[in-house]
mmCIF file of C-alpha atoms and ligand atoms in Angstrom:
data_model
loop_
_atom_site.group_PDB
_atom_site.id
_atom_site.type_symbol
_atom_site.label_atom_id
_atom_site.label_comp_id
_atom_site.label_asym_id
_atom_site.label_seq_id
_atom_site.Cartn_x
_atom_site.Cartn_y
_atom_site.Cartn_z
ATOM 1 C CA UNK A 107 81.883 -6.619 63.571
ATOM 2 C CA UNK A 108 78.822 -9.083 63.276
ATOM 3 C CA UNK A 109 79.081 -12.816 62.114
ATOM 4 C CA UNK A 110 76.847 -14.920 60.756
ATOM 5 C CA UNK A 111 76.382 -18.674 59.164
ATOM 6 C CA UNK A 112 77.427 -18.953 55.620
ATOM 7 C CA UNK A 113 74.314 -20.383 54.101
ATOM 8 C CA UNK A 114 74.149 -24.221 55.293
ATOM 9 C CA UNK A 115 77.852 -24.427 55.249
ATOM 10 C CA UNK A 116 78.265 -24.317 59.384
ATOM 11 C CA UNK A 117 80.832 -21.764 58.802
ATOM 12 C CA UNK A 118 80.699 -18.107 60.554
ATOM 13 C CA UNK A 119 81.379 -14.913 58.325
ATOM 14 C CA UNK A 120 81.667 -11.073 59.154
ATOM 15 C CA UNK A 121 78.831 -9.379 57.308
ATOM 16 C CA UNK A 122 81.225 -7.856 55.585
ATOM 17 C CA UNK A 123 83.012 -9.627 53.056
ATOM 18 C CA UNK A 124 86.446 -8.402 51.503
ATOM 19 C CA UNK A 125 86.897 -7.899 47.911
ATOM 20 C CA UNK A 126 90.657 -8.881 46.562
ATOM 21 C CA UNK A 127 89.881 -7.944 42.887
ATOM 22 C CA UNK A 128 91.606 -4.766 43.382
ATOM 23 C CA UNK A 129 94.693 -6.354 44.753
ATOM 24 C CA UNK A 130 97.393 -6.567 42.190
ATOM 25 C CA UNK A 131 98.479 -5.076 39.195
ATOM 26 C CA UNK A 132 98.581 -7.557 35.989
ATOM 27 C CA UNK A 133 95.234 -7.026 35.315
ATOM 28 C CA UNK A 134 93.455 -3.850 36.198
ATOM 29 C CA UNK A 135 94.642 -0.359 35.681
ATOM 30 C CA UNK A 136 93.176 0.686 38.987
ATOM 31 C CA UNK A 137 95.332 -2.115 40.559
ATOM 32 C CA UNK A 138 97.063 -1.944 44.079
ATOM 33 C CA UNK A 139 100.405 -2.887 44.949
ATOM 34 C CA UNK A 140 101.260 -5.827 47.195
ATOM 35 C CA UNK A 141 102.123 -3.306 50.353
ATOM 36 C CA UNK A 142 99.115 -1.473 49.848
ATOM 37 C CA UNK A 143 97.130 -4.674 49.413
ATOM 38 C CA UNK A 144 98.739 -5.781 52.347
ATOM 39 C CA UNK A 145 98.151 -2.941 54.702
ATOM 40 C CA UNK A 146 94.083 -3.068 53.471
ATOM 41 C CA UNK A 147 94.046 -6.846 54.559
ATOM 42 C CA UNK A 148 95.948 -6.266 57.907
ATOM 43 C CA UNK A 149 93.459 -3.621 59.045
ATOM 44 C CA UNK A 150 90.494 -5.485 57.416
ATOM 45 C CA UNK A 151 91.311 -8.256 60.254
ATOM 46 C CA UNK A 152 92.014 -5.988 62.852
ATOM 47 C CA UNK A 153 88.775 -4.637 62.240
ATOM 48 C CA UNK A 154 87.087 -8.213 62.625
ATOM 49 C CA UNK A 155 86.799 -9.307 58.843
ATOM 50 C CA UNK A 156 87.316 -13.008 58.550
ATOM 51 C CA UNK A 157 85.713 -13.260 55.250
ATOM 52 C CA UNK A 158 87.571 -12.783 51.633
ATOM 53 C CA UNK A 159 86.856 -13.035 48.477
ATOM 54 C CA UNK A 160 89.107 -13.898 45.719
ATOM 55 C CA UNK A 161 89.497 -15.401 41.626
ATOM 56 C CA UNK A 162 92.454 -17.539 40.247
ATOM 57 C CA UNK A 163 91.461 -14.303 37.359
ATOM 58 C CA UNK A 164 91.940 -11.442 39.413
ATOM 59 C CA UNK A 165 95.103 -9.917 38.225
ATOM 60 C CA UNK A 166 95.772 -13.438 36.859
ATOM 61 C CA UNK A 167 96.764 -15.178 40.341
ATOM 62 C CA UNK A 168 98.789 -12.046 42.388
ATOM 63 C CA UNK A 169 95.216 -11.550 44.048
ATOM 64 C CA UNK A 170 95.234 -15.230 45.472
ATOM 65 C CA UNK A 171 99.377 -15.112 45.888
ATOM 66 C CA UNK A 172 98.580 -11.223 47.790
ATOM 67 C CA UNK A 173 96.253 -12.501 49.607
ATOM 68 C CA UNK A 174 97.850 -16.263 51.108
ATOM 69 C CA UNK A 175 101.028 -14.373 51.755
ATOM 70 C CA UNK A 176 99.263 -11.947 53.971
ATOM 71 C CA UNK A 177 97.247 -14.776 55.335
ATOM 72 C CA UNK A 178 100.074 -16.430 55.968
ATOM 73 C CA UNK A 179 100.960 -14.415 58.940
ATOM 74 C CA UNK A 180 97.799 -15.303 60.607
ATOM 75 C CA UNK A 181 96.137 -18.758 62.189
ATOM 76 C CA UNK A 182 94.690 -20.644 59.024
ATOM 77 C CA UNK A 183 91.740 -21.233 61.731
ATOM 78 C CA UNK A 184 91.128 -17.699 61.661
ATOM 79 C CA UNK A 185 90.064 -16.133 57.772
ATOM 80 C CA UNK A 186 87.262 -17.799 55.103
ATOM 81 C CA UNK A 187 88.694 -17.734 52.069
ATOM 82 C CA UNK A 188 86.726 -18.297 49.263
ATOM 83 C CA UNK A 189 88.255 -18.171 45.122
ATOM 84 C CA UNK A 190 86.716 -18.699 42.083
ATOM 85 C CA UNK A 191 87.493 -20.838 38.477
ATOM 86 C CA UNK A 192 86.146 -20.792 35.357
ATOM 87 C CA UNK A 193 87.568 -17.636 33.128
ATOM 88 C CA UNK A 194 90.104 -17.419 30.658
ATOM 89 C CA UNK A 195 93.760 -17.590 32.516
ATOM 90 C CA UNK A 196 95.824 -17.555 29.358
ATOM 91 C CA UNK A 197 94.153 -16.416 26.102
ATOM 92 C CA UNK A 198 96.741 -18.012 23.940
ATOM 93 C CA UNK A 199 96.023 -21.806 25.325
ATOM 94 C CA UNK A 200 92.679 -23.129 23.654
ATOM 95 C CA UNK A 201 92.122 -25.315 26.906
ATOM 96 C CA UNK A 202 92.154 -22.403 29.163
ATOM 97 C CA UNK A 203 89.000 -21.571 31.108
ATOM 98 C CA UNK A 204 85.656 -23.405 32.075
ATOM 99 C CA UNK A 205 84.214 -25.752 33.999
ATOM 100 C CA UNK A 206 85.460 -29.128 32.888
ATOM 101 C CA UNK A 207 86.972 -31.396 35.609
ATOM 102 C CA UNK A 208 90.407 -31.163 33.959
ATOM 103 C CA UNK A 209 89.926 -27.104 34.687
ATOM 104 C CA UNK A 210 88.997 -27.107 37.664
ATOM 105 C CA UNK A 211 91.255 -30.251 38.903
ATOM 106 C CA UNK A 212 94.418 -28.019 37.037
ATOM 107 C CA UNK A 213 92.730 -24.447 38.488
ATOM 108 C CA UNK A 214 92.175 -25.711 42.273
ATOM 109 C CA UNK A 215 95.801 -27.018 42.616
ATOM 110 C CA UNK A 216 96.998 -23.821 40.775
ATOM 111 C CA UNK A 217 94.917 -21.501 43.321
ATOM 112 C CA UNK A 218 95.933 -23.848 46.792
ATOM 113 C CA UNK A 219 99.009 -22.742 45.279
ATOM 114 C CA UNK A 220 99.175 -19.138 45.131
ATOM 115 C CA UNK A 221 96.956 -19.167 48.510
ATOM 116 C CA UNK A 222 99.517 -21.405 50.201
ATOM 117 C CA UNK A 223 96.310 -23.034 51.447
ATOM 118 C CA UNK A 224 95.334 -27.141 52.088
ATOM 119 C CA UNK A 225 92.056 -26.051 51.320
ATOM 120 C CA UNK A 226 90.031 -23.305 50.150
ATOM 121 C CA UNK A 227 86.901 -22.718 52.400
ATOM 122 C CA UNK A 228 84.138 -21.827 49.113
ATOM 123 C CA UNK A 229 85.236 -23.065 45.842
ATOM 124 C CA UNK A 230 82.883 -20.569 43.848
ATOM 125 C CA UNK A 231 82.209 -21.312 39.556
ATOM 126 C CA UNK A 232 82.788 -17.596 38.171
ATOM 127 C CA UNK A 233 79.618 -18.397 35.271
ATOM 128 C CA UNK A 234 77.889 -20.910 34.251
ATOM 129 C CA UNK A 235 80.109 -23.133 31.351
ATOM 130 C CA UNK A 236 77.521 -23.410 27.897
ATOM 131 C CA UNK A 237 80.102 -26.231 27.024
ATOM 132 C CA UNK A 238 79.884 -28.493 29.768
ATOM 133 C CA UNK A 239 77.053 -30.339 31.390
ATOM 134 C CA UNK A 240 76.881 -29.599 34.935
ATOM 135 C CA UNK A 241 76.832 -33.016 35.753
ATOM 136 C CA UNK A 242 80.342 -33.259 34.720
ATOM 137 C CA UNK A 243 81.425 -29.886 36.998
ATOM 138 C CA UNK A 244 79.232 -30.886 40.035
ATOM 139 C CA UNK A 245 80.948 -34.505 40.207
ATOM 140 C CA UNK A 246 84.333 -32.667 40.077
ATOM 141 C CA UNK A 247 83.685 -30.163 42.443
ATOM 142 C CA UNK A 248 82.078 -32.937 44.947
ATOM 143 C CA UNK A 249 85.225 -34.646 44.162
ATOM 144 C CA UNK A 250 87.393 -31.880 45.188
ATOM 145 C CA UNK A 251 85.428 -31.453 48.461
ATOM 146 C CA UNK A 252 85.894 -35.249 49.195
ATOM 147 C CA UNK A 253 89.797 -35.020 49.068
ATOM 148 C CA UNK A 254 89.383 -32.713 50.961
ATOM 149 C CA UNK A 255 90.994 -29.799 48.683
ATOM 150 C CA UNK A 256 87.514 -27.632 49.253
ATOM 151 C CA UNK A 257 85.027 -27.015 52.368
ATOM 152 C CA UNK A 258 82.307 -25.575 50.618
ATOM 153 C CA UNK A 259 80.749 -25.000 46.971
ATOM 154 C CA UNK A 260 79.223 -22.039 45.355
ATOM 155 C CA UNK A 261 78.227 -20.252 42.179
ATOM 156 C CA UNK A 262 78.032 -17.178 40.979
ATOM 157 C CA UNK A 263 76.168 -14.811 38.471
ATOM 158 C CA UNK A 264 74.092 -17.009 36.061
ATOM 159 C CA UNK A 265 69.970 -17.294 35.167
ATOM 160 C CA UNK A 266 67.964 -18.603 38.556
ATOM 161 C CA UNK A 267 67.447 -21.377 36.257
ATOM 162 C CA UNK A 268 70.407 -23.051 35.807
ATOM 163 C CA UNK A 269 70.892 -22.200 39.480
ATOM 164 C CA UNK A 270 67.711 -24.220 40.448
ATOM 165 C CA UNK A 271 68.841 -26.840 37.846
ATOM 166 C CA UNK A 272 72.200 -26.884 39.113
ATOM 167 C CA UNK A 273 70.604 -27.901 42.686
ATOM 168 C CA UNK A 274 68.427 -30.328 41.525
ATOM 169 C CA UNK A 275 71.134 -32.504 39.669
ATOM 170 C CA UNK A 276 73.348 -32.178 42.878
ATOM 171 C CA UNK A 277 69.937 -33.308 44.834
ATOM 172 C CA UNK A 278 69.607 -36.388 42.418
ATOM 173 C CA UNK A 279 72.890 -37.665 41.821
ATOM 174 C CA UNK A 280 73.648 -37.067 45.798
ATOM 175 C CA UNK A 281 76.208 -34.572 45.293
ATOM 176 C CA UNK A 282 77.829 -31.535 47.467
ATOM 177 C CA UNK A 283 75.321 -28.632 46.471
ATOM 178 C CA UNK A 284 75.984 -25.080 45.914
ATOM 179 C CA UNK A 285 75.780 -23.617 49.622
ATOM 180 C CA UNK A 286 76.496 -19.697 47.668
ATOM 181 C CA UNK A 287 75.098 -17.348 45.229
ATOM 182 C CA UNK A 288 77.618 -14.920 44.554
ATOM 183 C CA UNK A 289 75.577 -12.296 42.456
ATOM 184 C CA UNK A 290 75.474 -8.762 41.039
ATOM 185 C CA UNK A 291 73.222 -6.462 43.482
ATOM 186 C CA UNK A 292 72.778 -2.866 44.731
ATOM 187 C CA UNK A 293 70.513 -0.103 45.377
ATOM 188 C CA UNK A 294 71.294 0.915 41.331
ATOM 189 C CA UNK A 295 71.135 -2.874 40.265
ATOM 190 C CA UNK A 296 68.114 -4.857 41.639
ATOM 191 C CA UNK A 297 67.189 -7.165 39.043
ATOM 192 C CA UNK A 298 68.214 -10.437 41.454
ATOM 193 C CA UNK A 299 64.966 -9.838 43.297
ATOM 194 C CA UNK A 300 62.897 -11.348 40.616
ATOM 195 C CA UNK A 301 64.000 -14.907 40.637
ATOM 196 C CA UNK A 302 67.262 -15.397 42.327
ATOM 197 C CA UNK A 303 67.401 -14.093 45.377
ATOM 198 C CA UNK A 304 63.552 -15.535 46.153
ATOM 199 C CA UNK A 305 65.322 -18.796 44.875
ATOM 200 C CA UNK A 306 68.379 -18.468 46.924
ATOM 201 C CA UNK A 307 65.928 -17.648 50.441
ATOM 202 C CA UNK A 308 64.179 -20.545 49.576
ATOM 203 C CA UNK A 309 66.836 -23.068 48.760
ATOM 204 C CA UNK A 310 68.499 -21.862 52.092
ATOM 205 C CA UNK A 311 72.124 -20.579 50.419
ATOM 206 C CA UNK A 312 73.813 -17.849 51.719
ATOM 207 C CA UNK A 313 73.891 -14.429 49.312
ATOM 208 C CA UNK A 314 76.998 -12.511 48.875
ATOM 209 C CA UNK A 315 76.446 -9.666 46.226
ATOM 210 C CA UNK A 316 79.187 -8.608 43.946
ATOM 211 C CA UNK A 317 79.627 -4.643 43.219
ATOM 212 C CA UNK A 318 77.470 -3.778 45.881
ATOM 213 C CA UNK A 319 78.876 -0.492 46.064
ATOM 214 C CA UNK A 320 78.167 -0.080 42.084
ATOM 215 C CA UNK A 321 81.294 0.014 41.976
ATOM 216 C CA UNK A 322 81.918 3.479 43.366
ATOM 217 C CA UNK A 323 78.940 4.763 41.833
ATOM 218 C CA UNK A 324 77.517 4.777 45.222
ATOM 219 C CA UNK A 325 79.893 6.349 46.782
ATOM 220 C CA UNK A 326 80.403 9.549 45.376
ATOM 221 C CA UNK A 327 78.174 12.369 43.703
ATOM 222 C CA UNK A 328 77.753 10.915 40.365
ATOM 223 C CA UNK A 329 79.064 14.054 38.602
ATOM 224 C CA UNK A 330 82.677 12.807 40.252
ATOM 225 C CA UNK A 331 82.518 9.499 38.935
ATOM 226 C CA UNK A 332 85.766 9.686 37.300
ATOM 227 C CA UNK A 333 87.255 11.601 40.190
ATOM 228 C CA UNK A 334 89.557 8.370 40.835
ATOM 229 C CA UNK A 335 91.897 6.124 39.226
ATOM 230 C CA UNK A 336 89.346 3.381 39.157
ATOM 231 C CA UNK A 337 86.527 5.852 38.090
ATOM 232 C CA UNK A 338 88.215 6.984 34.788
ATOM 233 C CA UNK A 339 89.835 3.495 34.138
ATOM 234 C CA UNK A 340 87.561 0.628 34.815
ATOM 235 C CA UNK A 341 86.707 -0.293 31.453
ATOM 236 C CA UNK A 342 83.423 -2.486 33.012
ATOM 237 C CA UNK A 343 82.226 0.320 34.818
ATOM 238 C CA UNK A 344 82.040 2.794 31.580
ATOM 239 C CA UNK A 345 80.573 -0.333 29.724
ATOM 240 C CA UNK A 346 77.735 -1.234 32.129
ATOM 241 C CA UNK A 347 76.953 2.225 33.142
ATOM 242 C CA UNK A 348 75.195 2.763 36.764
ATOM 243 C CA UNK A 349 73.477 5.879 35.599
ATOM 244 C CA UNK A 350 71.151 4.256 33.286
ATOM 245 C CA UNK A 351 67.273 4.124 34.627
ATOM 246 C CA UNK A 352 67.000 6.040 37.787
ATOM 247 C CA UNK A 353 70.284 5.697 38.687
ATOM 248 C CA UNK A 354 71.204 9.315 39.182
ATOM 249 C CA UNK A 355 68.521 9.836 41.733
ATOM 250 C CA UNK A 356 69.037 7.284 43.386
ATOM 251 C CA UNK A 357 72.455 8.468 43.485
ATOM 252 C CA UNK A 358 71.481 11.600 44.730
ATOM 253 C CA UNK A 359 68.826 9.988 47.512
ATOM 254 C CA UNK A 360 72.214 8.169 49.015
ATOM 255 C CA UNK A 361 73.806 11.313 49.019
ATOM 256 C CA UNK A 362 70.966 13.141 50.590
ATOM 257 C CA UNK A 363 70.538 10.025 53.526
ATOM 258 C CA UNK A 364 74.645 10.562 53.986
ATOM 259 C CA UNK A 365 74.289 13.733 55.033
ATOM 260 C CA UNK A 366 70.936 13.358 57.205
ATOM 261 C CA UNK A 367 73.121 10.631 58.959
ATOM 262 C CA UNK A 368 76.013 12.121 59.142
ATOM 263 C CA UNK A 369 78.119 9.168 57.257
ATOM 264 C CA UNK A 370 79.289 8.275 54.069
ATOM 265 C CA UNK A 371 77.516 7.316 50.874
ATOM 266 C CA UNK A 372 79.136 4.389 50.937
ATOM 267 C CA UNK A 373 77.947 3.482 54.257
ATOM 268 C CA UNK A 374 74.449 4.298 53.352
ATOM 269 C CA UNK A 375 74.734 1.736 50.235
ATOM 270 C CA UNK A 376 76.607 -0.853 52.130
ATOM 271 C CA UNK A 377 73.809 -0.478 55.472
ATOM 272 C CA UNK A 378 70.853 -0.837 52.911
ATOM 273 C CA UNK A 379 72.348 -4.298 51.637
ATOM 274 C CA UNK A 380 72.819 -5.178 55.190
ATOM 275 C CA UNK A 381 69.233 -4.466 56.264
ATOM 276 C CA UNK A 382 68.040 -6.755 53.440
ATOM 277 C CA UNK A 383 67.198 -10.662 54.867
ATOM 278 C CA UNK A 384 68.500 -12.199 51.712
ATOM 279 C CA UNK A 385 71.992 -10.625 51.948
ATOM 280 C CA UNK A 386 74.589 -12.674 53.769
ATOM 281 C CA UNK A 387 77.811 -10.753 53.163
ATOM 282 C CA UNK A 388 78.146 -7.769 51.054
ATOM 283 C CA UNK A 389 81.152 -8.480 49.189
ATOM 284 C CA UNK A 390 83.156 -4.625 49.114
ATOM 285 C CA UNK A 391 85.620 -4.243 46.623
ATOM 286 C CA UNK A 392 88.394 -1.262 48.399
ATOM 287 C CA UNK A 393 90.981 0.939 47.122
ATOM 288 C CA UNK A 394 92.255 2.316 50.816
ATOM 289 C CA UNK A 395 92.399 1.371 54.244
ATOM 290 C CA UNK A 396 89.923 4.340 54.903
ATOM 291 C CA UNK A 397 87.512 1.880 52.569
ATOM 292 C CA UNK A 398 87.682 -0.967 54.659
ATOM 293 C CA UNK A 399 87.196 0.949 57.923
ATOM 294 C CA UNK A 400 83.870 2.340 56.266
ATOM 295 C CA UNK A 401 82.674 -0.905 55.116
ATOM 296 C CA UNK A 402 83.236 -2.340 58.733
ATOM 297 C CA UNK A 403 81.587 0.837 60.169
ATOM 298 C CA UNK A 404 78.216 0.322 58.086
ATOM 299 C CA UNK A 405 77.623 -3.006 59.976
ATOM 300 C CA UNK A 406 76.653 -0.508 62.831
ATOM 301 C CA UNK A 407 74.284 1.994 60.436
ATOM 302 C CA UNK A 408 70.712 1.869 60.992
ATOM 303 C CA UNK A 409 68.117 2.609 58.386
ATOM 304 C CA UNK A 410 64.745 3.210 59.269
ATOM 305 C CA UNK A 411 61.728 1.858 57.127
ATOM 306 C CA UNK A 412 61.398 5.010 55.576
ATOM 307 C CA UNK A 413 65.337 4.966 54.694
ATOM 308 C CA UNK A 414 64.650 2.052 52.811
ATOM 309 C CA UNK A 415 61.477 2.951 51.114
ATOM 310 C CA UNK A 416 63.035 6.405 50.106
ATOM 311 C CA UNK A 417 66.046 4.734 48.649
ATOM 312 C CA UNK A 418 64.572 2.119 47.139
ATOM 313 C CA UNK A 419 61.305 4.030 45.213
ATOM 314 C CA UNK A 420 63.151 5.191 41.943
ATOM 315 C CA UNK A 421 64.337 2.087 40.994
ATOM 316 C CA UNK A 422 63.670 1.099 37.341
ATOM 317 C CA UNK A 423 64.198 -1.763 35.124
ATOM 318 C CA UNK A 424 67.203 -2.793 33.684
ATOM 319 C CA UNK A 425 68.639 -4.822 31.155
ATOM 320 C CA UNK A 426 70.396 -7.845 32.848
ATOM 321 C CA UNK A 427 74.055 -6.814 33.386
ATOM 322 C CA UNK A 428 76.923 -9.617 34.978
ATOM 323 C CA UNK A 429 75.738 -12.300 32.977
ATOM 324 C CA UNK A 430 74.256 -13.056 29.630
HETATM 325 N N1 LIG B 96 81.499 -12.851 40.872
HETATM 326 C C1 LIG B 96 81.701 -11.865 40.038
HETATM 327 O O1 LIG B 96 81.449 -11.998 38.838
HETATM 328 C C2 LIG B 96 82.266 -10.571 40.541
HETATM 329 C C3 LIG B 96 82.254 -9.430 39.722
HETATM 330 C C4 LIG B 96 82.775 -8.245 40.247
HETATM 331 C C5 LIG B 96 83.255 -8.202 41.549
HETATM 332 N N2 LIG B 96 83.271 -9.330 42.317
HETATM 333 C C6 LIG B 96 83.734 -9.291 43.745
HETATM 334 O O2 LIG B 96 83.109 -8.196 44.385
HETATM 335 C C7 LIG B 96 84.101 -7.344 44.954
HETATM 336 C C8 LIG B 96 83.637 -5.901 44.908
HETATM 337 O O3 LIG B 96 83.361 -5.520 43.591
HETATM 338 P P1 LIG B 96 83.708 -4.106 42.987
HETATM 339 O O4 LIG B 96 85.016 -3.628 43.490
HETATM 340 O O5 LIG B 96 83.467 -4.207 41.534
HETATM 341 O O6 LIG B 96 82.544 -3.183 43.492
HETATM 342 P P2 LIG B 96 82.109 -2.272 44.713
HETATM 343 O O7 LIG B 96 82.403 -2.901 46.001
HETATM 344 O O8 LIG B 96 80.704 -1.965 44.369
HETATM 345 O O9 LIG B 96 82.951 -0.922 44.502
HETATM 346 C C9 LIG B 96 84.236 -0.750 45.001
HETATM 347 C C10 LIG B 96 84.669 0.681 44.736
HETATM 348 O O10 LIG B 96 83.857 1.579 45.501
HETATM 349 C C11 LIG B 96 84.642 2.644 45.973
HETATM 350 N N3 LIG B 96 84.597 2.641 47.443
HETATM 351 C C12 LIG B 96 84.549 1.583 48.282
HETATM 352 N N4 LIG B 96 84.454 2.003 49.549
HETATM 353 C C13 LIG B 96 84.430 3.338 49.522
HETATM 354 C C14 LIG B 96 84.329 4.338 50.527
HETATM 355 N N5 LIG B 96 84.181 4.037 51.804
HETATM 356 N N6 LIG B 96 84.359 5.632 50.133
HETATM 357 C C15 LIG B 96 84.484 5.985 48.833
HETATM 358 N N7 LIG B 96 84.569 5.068 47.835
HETATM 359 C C16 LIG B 96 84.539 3.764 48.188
HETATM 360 C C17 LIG B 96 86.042 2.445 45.450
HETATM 361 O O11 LIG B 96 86.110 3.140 44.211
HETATM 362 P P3 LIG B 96 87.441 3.927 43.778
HETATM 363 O O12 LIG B 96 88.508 2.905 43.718
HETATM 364 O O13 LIG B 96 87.047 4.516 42.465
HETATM 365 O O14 LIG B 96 87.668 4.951 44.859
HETATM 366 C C18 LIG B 96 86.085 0.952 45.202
HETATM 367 O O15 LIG B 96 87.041 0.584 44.224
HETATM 368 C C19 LIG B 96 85.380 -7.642 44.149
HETATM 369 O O16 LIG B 96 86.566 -7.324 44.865
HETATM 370 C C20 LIG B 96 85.242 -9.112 43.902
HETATM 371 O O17 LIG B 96 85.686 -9.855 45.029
HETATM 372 C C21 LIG B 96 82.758 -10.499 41.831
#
């Protein structure tokens, strides 16, 4: 595995960041069981993965109570665990949700909870709240870092806007700033490179792109897109679909590089990410231990120029998707 510095944070990551949406089964059809989530974990540190990703949302709080029981086992010294607030835990309570500092005071202590955790290493807001002024969420989340509840601060999918705005208040009022952008990106989604990522590489924070596999789109022939239990049930996926623009050959240029390489096309999606400057950790969302032991393998893929070039040429516009 390679490591590298999260952002301006200090703290050392595996390129490869593990997804824990998948781990659970409250939420998501395509959900896995606590042994299998387990097991994926386990071999995800063997194979030198200290970095996870996690939501209080993600199959409403098993993924954070999978993933500190696992954890448990090991040195806290050892794994970067990073969660997320700000979406709907309980649809029936009208105070459930956002980025007030009574929801994220009530959501941190509920996460440190389920992760069995003092502290949780990046604190990440899910979206940006319409309904309260960052002001009020940045002095709450510098709060939460001064007691000492959260190492680090990040955001995730929102306009580079309110990103850059949400820096500058931090800046003025001489607050923790966002050291993350945790943002939807992949060979079939590129839109980030207009504003954010430039943003991000200038503002020195660290990158870690959500769905970077398209979630599975990337990884099979697109024809077998519903080949798994994810593929035919992930309501997103069907809603935002990957084949829009050039997305089919783009799908079929991963598949062609695959074979020229001799790897997977999952590998070939994960390696392009990896070869980009911007990218810090690829967050990879897994349904098997033969997943993980892909995504850890890609670290060692290289592309050529021409790779890139031939991957990245029938890109076309499209419509923002992970945020509105
Ligand atoms: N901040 C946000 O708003 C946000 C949004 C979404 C996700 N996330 C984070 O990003 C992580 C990843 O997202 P994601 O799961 O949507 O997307 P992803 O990583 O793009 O796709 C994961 C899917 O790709 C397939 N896959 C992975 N490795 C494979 C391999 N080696 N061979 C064949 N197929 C493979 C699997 O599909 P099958 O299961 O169909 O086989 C897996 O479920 C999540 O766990 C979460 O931590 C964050």
């Amino acid at each position: 595995m390679e490591y590298t510095t999260l952002g301006r944070t200090g703290m050392t990551v595996s390129r490869v960041c593990l997804g824990c949406m998948s781990f659970g089964t409250s939420r998501y059809d395509w959900g896995l069981s606590e042994a299998e989530s387990q097991e994926i974990i386990e071999r995800a540190i063997d194979l030198g993965i200290n970095f996870f990703d996690t939501a209080n949302i993600y199959n409403y709080g098993e993924s954070e109570r999978i993933l500190g029981d696992t954890l448990a086992g090991y040195d806290r010294s050892w794994p970067v665990v990073a969660t997320k607030v700000y979406m709907e835990m309980d649809e029936s309570n009208p105070s459930s949700g956002g980025l007030s500092r009574r929801a994220i005071e009530y959501e941190l202590s509920r996460s440190l909870d389920r992760l069995g955790m003092d502290t949780v290493d990046l604190y990440q807001i899910h979206r940006w709240d319409y309904d309260t002024p960052i002001e009020e969420t940045l002095d709450a989340l510098d709060d939460a870092v001064h007691r000492g509840d959260v190492h680090a601060i990040g955001a995730s999918s929102m306009w580079a806007y309110q990103l850059s705005k949400a820096l500058h208040t931090s800046d003025r009022r001489g607050l923790k700033r966002f050291a993350t952008m945790q943002n939807h990106y992949s060979l079939a989604y590129r839109e980030e490179e207009r504003e954010m990522l430039p943003l991000c590489a200038e503002e020195g924070l660290g990158v870690l792109p959500w769905s970077p596999l398209a979630k599975g789109f990337l990884t099979r022939p697109h024809d077998d897109l519903r080949a798994t239990r994810r593929g035919r049930s992930d309501t997103i996926l069907h809603r935002r679909p990957y084949d829009e623009g050039a997305g089919i050959e783009i799908n079929e240029r991963v598949q062609e590089l695959a074979a020229d390489h001799g790897v997977s096309m999952a590998q070939v999606a994960l390696a392009w990410q990896l070869h980009k400057d911007w990218v810090t950790a690829p967050i990879v969302g897994v349904t098997s231990v033969e997943h993980v032991e892909e995504a850890a393998a890609a670290v060692d893929l290289n592309l050529s120029r021409a790779d890139i070039e031939y991957l990245e040429a029938p890109y076309e516009p499209l419509p923002v998707k992970g945020h509105h």
